CSV table of C-alpha atoms in Angstrom, one decimal:
chain,number,residue,atom,x,y,z
A,575,MET,CA,60.8,62.8,129.0
A,576,ALA,CA,62.1,64.7,131.9
A,577,ALA,CA,61.9,68.3,131.9
A,578,GLY,CA,64.7,70.5,132.0
A,579,GLY,CA,67.2,73.1,131.3
A,580,PHE,CA,70.3,74.9,132.1
A,581,CYS,CA,71.9,78.1,132.8
A,582,LYS,CA,75.9,79.2,131.9
A,583,LEU,CA,77.2,81.0,134.4
A,584,PRO,CA,79.8,84.3,134.0
A,585,THR,CA,82.5,81.9,135.3
A,586,GLY,CA,82.1,79.3,132.6
A,587,SER,CA,80.5,76.8,134.6
A,588,VAL,CA,76.7,75.5,134.0
A,589,VAL,CA,73.7,74.5,136.2
A,590,VAL,CA,71.6,72.0,135.1
A,591,ALA,CA,67.9,71.5,136.4
A,592,LEU,CA,66.1,68.4,135.6
A,593,ASN,CA,62.7,67.3,136.9
A,594,LEU,CA,62.8,63.5,137.3
A,595,PRO,CA,60.1,60.7,138.1
A,596,ARG,CA,60.9,59.3,141.6
A,597,PRO,CA,59.4,55.8,142.6
A,598,ALA,CA,56.4,56.4,144.9
A,599,ALA,CA,53.4,54.1,145.7
A,600,ASP,CA,51.2,56.0,143.8
A,601,GLY,CA,54.2,56.6,141.0
A,602,THR,CA,53.2,60.0,140.6
A,603,ASP,CA,55.8,61.7,142.6
A,604,CYS,CA,58.7,63.8,140.8
A,605,VAL,CA,61.5,65.8,142.1
A,606,ARG,CA,63.8,68.5,140.5
A,607,VAL,CA,67.2,67.5,140.6
A,608,LEU,CA,70.0,70.6,140.4
A,609,VAL,CA,73.7,70.0,139.3
A,610,HIS,CA,76.5,72.3,139.1
A,611,ALA,CA,79.5,71.6,136.5
A,612,GLN,CA,82.3,72.5,134.4
A,613,ASN,CA,79.5,72.0,131.3
A,614,ARG,CA,76.2,70.1,130.6
A,615,ALA,CA,78.2,66.9,129.6
A,616,ARG,CA,79.9,66.6,133.1
A,617,ALA,CA,76.6,67.3,134.6
A,618,LEU,CA,74.7,64.6,133.4
A,619,THR,CA,78.0,62.4,134.0
A,620,ARG,CA,77.9,63.2,137.5
A,621,LEU,CA,73.9,61.9,137.6
A,622,ARG,CA,74.7,58.8,135.6
A,623,ASN,CA,77.9,58.0,137.8
A,624,LEU,CA,75.0,58.0,140.7
A,625,GLY,CA,72.9,55.1,138.9
A,626,LEU,CA,70.5,57.6,137.1
A,627,ARG,CA,71.5,56.1,133.9
A,628,ALA,CA,68.7,57.4,131.4
A,629,VAL,CA,69.0,61.0,132.3
A,630,TYR,CA,69.0,63.0,129.0
A,631,LEU,CA,68.9,66.8,128.5
A,632,ARG,CA,66.7,67.9,125.6
A,633,GLY,CA,66.6,71.6,125.2
A,634,ASN,CA,66.3,74.3,127.6
A,635,ALA,CA,62.2,74.0,128.5
A,636,ALA,CA,62.8,74.3,132.0
A,637,PRO,CA,65.8,76.3,133.0
A,638,PRO,CA,66.7,76.8,136.9
A,639,THR,CA,65.7,79.8,138.6
A,640,PRO,CA,67.7,82.4,140.1
A,641,ASP,CA,67.1,81.1,143.6
A,642,GLU,CA,67.9,77.5,142.4
A,643,ILE,CA,71.1,78.4,140.9
A,644,THR,CA,71.9,80.3,144.5
A,645,ALA,CA,70.8,77.1,146.4
A,646,VAL,CA,73.2,74.4,144.1
A,647,LEU,CA,75.8,77.0,144.3
A,648,HIS,CA,75.8,77.3,147.8
A,649,HIS,CA,76.0,73.4,148.4
A,650,PRO,CA,79.4,71.7,149.1
A,651,ASP,CA,78.6,68.9,146.8
A,652,GLY,CA,76.8,71.0,143.9
A,653,LEU,CA,74.1,68.4,143.5
A,654,ILE,CA,70.6,68.6,145.3
A,655,TRP,CA,67.0,68.1,145.0
A,656,ARG,CA,63.5,68.4,146.3
A,657,THR,CA,60.1,67.6,145.3
A,658,ALA,CA,59.2,69.1,142.0
A,659,PRO,CA,56.2,71.8,142.6
A,660,ASP,CA,52.6,70.4,141.0
A,661,ASN,CA,51.9,72.9,138.1
A,662,ALA,CA,48.6,71.9,138.4
A,663,VAL,CA,47.7,73.1,142.1
A,664,VAL,CA,47.6,76.7,142.8
A,665,ALA,CA,49.4,78.3,145.5
A,666,ALA,CA,47.2,79.5,148.4
A,667,GLY,CA,49.4,82.2,149.6
A,668,PRO,CA,52.2,82.0,152.2
A,669,GLU,CA,50.9,79.3,154.5
A,670,LEU,CA,52.2,76.8,151.6
A,671,ALA,CA,55.5,75.9,153.2
A,672,GLN,CA,58.6,75.6,150.7
A,673,GLU,CA,60.3,72.6,150.6
A,674,LEU,CA,64.1,72.8,151.5
A,675,TRP,CA,66.8,71.5,149.3
A,676,HIS,CA,68.4,68.1,150.3
A,677,PRO,CA,71.9,66.7,149.2
A,678,ILE,CA,71.6,64.3,146.5
A,679,ARG,CA,72.4,61.0,149.0
A,680,ALA,CA,69.2,61.5,150.4
A,681,LEU,CA,67.3,60.6,147.6
A,682,LEU,CA,69.8,57.7,146.5
A,683,ARG,CA,69.4,56.2,150.0
A,684,ARG,CA,68.3,52.7,149.9
A,685,PRO,CA,65.4,51.9,152.8
A,686,ALA,CA,65.9,49.6,155.3
A,687,ALA,CA,64.5,46.1,154.4
A,688,PRO,CA,61.7,45.5,156.8
A,689,ALA,CA,62.6,42.8,159.6
């Protein structure tokens, strides 16, 4: 089950954050997806309409951080992702670069077929 959570904003809208598995060669890659919507149901509907059919939010175990909320509010689509941080790895200081947020279309883009 995907870890996730939500945060209700003073305007009445919500930001939903979900850690989802990403198809990879070794099968261990995860992404953190952020969605800004009027309510939790609409946020999940936005993801389901993009083809992520088995997305559910159970509980509030991993709510979005203030930095994540700021990132999704400043994105025109209100739907962004980046590779989820590995909790088993201890950060080695400032030399560990933070990945930037990507628009959701970059995640859903199909790779080109080999010639």
